PDB file of N, CA and C in Angstrom:
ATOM      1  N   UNK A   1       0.825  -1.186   0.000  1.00 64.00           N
ATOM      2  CA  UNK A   1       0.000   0.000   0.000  1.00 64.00           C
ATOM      3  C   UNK A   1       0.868   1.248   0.000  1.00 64.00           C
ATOM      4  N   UNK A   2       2.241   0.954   0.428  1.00 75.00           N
ATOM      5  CA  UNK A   2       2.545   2.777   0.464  1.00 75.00           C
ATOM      6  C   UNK A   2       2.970   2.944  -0.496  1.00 75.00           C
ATOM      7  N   UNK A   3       3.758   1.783  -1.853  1.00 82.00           N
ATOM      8  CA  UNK A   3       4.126   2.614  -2.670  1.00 82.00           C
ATOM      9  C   UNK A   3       2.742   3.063  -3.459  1.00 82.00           C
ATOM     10  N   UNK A   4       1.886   2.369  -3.622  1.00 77.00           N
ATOM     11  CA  UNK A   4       0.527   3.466  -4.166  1.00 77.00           C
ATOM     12  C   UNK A   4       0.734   4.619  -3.597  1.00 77.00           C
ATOM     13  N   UNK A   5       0.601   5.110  -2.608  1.00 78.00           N
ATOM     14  CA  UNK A   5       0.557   6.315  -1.807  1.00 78.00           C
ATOM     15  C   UNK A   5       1.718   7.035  -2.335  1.00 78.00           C
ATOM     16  N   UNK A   6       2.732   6.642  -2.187  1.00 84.00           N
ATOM     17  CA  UNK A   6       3.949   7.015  -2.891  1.00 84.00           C
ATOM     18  C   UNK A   6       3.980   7.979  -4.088  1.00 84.00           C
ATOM     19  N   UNK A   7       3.153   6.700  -5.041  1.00 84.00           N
ATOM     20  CA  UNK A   7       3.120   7.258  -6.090  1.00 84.00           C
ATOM     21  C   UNK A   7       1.721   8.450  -6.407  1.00 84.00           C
ATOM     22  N   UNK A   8       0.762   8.315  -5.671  1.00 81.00           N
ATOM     23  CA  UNK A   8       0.478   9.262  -5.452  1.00 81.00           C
ATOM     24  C   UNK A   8       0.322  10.503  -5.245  1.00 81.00           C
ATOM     25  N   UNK A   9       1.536  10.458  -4.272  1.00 82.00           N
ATOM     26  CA  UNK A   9       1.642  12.055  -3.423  1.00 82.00           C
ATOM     27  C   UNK A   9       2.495  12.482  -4.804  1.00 82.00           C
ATOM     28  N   UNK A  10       3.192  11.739  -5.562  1.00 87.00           N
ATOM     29  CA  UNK A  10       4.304  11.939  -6.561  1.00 87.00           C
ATOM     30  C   UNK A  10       3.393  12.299  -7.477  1.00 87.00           C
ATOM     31  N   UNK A  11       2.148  11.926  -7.860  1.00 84.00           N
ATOM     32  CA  UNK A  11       1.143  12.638  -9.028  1.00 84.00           C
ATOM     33  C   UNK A  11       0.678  13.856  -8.865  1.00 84.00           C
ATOM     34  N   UNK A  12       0.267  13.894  -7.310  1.00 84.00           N
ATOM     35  CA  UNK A  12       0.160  15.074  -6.404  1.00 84.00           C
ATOM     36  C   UNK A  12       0.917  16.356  -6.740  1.00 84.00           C
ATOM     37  N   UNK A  13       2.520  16.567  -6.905  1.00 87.00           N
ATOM     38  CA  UNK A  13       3.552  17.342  -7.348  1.00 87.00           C
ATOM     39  C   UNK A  13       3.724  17.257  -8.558  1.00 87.00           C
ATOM     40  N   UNK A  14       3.744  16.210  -9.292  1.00 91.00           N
ATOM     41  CA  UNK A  14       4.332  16.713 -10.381  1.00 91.00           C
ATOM     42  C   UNK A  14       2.965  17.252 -11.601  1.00 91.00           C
ATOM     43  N   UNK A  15       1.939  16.412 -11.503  1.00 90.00           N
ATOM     44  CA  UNK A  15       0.425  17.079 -12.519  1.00 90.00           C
ATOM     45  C   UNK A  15       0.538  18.527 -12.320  1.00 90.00           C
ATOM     46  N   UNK A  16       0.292  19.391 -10.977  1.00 89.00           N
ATOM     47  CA  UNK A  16       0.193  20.862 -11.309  1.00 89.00           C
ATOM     48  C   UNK A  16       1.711  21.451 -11.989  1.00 89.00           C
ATOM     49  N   UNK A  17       2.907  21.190 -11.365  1.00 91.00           N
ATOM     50  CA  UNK A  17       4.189  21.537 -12.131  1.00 91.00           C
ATOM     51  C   UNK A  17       3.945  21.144 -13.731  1.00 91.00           C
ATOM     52  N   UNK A  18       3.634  20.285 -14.224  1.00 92.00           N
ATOM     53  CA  UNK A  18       3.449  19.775 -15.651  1.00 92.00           C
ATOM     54  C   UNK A  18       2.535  21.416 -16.266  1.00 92.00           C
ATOM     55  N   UNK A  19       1.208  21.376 -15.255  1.00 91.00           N
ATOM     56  CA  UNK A  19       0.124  22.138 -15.891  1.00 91.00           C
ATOM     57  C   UNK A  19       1.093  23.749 -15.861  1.00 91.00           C
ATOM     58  N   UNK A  20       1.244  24.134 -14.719  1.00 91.00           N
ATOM     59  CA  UNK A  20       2.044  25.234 -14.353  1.00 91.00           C
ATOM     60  C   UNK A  20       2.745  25.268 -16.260  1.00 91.00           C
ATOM     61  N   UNK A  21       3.703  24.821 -16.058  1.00 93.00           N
ATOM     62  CA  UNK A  21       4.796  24.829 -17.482  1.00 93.00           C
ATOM     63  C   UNK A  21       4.319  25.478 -18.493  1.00 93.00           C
ATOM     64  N   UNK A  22       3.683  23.910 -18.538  1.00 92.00           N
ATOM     65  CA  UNK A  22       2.190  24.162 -19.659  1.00 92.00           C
ATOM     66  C   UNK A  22       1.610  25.581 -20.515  1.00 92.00           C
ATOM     67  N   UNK A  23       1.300  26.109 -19.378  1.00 91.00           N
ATOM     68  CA  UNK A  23       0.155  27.078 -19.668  1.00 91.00           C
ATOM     69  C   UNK A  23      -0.809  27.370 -18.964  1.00 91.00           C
ATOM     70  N   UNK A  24      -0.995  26.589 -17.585  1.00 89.00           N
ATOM     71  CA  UNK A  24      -2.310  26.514 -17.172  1.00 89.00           C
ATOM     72  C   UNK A  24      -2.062  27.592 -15.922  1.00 89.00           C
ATOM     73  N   UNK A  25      -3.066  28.211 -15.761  1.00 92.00           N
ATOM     74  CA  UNK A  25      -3.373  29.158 -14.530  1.00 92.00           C
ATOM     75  C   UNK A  25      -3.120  28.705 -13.486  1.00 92.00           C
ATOM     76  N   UNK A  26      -2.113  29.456 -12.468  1.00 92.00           N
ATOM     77  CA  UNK A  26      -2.055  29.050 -11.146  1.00 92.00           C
ATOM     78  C   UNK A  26      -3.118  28.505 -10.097  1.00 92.00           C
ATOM     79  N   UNK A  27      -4.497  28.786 -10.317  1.00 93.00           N
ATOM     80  CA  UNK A  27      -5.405  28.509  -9.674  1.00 93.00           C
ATOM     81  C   UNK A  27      -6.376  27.229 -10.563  1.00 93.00           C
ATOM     82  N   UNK A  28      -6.040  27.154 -11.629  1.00 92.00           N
ATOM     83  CA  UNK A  28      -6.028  25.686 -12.068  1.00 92.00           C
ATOM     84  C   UNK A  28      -5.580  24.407 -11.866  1.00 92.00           C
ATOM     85  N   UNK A  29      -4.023  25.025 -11.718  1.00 92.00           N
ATOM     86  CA  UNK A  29      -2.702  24.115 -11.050  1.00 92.00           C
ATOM     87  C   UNK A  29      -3.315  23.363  -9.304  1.00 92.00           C
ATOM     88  N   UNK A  30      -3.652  24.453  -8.617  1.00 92.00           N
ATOM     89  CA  UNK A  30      -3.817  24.408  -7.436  1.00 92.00           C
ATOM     90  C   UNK A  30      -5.106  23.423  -7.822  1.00 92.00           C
ATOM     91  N   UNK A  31      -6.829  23.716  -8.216  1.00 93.00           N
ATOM     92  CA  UNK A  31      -7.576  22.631  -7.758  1.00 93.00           C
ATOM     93  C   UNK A  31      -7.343  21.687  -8.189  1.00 93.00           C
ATOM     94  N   UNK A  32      -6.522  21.375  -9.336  1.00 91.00           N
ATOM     95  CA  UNK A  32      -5.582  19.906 -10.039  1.00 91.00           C
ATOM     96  C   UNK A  32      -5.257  19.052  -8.965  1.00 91.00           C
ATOM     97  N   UNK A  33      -4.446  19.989  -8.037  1.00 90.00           N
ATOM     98  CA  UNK A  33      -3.919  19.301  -6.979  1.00 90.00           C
ATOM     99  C   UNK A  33      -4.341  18.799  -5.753  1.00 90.00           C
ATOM    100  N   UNK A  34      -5.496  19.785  -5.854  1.00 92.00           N
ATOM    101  CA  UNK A  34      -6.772  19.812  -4.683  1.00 92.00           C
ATOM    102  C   UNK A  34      -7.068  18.171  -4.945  1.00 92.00           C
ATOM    103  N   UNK A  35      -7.662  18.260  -5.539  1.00 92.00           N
ATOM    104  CA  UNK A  35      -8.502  17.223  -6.227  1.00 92.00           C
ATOM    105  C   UNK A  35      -8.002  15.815  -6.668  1.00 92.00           C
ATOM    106  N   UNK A  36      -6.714  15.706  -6.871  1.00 90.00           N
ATOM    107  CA  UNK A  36      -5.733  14.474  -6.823  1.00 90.00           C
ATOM    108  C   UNK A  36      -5.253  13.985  -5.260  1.00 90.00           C
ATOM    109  N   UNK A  37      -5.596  15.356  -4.477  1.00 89.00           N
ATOM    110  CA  UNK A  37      -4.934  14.978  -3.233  1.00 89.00           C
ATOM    111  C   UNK A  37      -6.414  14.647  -2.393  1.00 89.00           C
ATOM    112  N   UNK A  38      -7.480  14.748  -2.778  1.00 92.00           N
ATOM    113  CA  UNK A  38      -8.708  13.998  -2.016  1.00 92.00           C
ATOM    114  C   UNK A  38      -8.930  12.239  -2.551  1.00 92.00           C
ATOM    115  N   UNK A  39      -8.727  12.849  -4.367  1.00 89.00           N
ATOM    116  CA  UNK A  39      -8.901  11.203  -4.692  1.00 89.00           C
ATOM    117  C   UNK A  39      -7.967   9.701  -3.829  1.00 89.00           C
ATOM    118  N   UNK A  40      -6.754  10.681  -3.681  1.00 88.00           N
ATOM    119  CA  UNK A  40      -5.060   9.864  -2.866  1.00 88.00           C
ATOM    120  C   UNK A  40      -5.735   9.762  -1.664  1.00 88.00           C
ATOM    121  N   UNK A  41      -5.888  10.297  -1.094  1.00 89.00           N
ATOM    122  CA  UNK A  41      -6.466  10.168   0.446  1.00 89.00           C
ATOM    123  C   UNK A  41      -7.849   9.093  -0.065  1.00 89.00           C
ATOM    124  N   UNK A  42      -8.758   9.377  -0.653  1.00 90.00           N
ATOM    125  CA  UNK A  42      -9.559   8.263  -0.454  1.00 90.00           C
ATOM    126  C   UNK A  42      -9.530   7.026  -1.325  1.00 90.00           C
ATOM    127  N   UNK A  43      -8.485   6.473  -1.851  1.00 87.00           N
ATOM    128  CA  UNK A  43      -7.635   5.466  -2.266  1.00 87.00           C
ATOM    129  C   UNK A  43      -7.326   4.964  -0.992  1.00 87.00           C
ATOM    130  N   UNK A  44      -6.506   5.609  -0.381  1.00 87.00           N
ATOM    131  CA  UNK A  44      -5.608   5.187   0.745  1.00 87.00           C
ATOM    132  C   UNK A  44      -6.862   4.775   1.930  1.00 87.00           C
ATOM    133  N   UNK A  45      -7.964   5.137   2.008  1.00 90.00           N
ATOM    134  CA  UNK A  45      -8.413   5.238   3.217  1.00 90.00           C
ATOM    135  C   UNK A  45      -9.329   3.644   3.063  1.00 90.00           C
ATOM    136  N   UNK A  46      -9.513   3.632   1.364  1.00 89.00           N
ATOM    137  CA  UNK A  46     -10.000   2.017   1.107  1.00 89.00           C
ATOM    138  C   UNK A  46      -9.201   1.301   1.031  1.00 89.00           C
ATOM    139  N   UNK A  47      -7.948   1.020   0.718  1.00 87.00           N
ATOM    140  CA  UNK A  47      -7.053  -0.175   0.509  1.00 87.00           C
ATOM    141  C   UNK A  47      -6.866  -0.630   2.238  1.00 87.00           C
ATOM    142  N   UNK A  48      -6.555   0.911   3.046  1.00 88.00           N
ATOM    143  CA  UNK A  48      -6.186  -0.099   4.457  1.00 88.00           C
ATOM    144  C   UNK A  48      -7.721  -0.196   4.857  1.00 88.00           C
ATOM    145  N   UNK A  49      -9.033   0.423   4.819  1.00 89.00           N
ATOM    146  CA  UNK A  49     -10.016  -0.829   5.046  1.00 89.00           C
ATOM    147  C   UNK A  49      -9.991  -2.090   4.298  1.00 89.00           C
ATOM    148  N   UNK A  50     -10.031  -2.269   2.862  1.00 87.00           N
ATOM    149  CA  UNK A  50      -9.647  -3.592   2.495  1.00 87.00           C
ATOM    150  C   UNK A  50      -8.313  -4.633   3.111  1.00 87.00           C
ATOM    151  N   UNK A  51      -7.666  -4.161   3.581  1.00 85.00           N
ATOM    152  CA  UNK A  51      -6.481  -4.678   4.692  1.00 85.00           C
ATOM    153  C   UNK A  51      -7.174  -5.478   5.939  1.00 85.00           C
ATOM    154  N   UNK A  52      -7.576  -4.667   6.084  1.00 85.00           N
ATOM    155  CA  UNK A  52      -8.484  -4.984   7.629  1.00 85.00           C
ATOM    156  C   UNK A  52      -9.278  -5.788   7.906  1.00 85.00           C
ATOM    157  N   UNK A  53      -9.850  -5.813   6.403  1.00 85.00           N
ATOM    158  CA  UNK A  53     -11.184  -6.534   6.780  1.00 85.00           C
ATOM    159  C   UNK A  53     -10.471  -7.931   6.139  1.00 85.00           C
ATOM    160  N   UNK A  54      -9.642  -8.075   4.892  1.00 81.00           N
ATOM    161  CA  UNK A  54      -8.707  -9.098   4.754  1.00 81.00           C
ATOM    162  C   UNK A  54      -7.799  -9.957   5.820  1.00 81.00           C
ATOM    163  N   UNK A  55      -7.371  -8.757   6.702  1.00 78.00           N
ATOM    164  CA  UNK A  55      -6.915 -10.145   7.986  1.00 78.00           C
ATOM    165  C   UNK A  55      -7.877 -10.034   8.845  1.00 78.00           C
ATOM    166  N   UNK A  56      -8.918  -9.875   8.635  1.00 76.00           N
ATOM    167  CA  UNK A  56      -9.962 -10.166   9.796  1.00 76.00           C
ATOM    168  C   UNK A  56     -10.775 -11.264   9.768  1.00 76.00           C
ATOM    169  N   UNK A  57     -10.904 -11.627   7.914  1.00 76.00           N
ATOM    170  CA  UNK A  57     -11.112 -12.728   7.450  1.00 76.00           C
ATOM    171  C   UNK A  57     -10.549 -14.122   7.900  1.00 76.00           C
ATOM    172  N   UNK A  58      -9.013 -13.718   7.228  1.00 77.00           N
ATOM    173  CA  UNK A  58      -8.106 -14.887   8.150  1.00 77.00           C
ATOM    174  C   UNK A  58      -8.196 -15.550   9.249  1.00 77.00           C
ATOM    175  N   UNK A  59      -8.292 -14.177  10.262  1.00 77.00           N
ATOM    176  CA  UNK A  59      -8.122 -14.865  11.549  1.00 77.00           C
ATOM    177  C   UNK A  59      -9.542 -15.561  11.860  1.00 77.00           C
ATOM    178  N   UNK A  60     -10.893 -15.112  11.526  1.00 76.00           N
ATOM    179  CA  UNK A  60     -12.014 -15.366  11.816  1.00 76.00           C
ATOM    180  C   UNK A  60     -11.763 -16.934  11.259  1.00 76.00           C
ATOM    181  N   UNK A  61     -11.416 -17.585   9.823  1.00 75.00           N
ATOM    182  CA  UNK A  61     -11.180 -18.387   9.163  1.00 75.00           C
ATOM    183  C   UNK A  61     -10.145 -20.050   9.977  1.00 75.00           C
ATOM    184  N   UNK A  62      -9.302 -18.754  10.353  1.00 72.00           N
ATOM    185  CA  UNK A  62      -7.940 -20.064  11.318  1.00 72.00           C
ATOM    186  C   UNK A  62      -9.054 -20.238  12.369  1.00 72.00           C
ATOM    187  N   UNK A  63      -9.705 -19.638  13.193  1.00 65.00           N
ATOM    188  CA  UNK A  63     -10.580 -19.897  14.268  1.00 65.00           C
ATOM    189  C   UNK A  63     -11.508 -20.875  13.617  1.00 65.00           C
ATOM    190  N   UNK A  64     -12.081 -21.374  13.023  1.00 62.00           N
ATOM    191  CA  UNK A  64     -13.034 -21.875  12.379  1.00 62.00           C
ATOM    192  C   UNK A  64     -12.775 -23.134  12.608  1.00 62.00           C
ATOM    193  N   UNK A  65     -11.890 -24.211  12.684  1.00 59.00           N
ATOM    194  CA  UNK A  65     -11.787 -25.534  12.502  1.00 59.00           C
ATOM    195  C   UNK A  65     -12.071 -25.960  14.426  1.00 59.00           C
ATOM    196  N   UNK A  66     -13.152 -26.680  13.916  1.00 57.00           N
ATOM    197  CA  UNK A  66     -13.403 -26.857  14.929  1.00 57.00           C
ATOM    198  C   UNK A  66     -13.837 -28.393  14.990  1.00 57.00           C
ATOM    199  N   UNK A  67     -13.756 -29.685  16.209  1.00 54.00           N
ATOM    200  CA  UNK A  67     -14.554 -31.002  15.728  1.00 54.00           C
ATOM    201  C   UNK A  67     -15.366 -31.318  16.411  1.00 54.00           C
ATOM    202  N   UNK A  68     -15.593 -32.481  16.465  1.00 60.00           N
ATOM    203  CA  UNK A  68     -17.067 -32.770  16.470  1.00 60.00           C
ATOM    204  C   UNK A  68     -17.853 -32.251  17.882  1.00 60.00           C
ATOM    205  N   UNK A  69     -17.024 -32.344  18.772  1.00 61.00           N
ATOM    206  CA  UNK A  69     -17.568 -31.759  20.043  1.00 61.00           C
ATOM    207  C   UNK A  69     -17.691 -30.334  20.402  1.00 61.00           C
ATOM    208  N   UNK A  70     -17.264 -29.356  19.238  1.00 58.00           N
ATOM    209  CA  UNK A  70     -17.167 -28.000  19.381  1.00 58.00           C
ATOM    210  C   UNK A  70     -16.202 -27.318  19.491  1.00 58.00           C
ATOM    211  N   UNK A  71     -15.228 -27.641  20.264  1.00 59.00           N
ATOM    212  CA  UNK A  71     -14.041 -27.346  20.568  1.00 59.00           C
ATOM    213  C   UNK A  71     -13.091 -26.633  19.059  1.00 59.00           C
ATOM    214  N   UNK A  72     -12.129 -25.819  19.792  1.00 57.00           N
ATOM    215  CA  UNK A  72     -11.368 -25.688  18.097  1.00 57.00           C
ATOM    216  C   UNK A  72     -10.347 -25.498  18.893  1.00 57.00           C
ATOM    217  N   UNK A  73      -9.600 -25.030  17.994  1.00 54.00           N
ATOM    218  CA  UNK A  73      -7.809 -24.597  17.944  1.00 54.00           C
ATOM    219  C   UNK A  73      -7.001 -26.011  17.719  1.00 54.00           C
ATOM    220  N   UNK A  74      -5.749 -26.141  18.536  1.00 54.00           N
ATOM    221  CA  UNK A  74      -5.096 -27.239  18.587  1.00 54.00           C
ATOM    222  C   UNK A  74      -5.472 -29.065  18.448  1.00 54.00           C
ATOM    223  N   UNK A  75      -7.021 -29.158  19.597  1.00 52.00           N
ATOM    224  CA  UNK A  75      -7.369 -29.872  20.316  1.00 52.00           C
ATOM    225  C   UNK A  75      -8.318 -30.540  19.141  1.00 52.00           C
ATOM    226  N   UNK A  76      -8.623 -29.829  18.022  1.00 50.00           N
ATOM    227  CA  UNK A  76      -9.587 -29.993  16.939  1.00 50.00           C
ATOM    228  C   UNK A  76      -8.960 -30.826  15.752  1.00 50.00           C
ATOM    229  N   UNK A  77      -7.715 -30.223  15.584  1.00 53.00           N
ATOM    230  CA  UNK A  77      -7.001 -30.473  14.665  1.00 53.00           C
ATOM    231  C   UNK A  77      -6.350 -31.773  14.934  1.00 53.00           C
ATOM    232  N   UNK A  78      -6.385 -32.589  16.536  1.00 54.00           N
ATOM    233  CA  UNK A  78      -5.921 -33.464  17.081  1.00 54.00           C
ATOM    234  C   UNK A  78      -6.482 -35.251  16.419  1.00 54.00           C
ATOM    235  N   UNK A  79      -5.523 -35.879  15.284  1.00 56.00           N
ATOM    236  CA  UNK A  79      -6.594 -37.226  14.912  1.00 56.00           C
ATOM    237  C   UNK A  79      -6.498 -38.016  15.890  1.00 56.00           C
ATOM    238  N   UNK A  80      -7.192 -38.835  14.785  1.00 56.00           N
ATOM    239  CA  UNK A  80      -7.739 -40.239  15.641  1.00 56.00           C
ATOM    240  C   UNK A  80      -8.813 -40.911  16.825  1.00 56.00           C
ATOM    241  N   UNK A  81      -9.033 -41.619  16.810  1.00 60.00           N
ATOM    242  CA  UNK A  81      -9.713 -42.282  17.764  1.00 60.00           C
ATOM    243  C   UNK A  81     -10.304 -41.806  18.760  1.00 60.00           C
ATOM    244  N   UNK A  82      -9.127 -41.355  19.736  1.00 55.00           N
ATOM    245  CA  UNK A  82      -8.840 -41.602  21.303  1.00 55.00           C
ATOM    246  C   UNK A  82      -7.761 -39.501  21.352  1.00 55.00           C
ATOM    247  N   UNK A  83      -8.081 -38.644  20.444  1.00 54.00           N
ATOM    248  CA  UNK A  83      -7.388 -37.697  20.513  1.00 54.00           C
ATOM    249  C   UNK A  83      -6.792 -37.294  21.740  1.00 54.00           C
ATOM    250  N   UNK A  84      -7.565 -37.104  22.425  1.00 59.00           N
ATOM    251  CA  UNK A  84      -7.459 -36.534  23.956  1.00 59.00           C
ATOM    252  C   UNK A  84      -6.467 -37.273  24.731  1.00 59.00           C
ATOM    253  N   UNK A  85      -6.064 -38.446  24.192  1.00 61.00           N
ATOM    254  CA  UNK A  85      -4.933 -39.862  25.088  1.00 61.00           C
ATOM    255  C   UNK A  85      -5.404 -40.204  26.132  1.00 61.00           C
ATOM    256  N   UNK A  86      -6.587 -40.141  26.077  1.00 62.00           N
ATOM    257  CA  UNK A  86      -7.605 -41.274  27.220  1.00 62.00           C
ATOM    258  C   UNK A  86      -7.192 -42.624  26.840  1.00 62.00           C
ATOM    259  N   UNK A  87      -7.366 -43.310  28.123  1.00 62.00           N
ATOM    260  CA  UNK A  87      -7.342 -44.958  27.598  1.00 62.00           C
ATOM    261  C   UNK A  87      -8.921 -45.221  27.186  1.00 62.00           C
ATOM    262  N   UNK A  88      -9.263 -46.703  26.774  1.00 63.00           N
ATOM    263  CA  UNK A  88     -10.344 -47.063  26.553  1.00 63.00           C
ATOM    264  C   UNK A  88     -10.644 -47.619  27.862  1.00 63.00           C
ATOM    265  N   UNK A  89     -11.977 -47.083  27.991  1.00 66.00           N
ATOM    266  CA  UNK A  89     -12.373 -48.471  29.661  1.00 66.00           C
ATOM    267  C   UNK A  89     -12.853 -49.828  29.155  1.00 66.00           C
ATOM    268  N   UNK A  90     -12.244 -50.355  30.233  1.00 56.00           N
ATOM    269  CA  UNK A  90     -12.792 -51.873  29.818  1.00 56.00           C
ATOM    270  C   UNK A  90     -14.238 -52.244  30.723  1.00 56.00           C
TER     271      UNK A  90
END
């Protein structure tokens, strides 16, 4: 995500300098920049919600395995028979 941002803030500076050169009115230059620098900010403000909600997925996901008795984590993932290393009663 930051080099987006990166490159961003870098579109940010150099579009009005380009326009500036150009021909374009200083107060053209400026809402150019206005306006690249709201779109950058709300780029940035969705990718790290898409972040978020991406490892929130995960972890909700690793929590998930669970067996037959309900239980999860380690104890779930445990095979066989007799998982727990109980003996059998006779």
């Amino acid at each position: 995500m930051s080099d987006v941002v990166r490159w961003g803030a870098f579109s940010c500076a150099l579009v009005p300098f380009v326009l500036i050169i150009s021909g374009a009115s200083w107060a053209g230059a400026a809402g150019t920049a206005a306006g690249l620098a709201l779109v950058t900010g709300a780029c940035r403000a969705l990718l790290r919600r898409s972040e978020r909600s991406a490892a929130g997925l995960r972890r909700r996901a690793a929590g998930r395995q669970r067996d037959r008795s309900g239980r999860s984590g380690a104890r779930a993932r445990r095979g066989g028979r007799h998982g727990e290393r109980r003996t059998p009663v006779d």
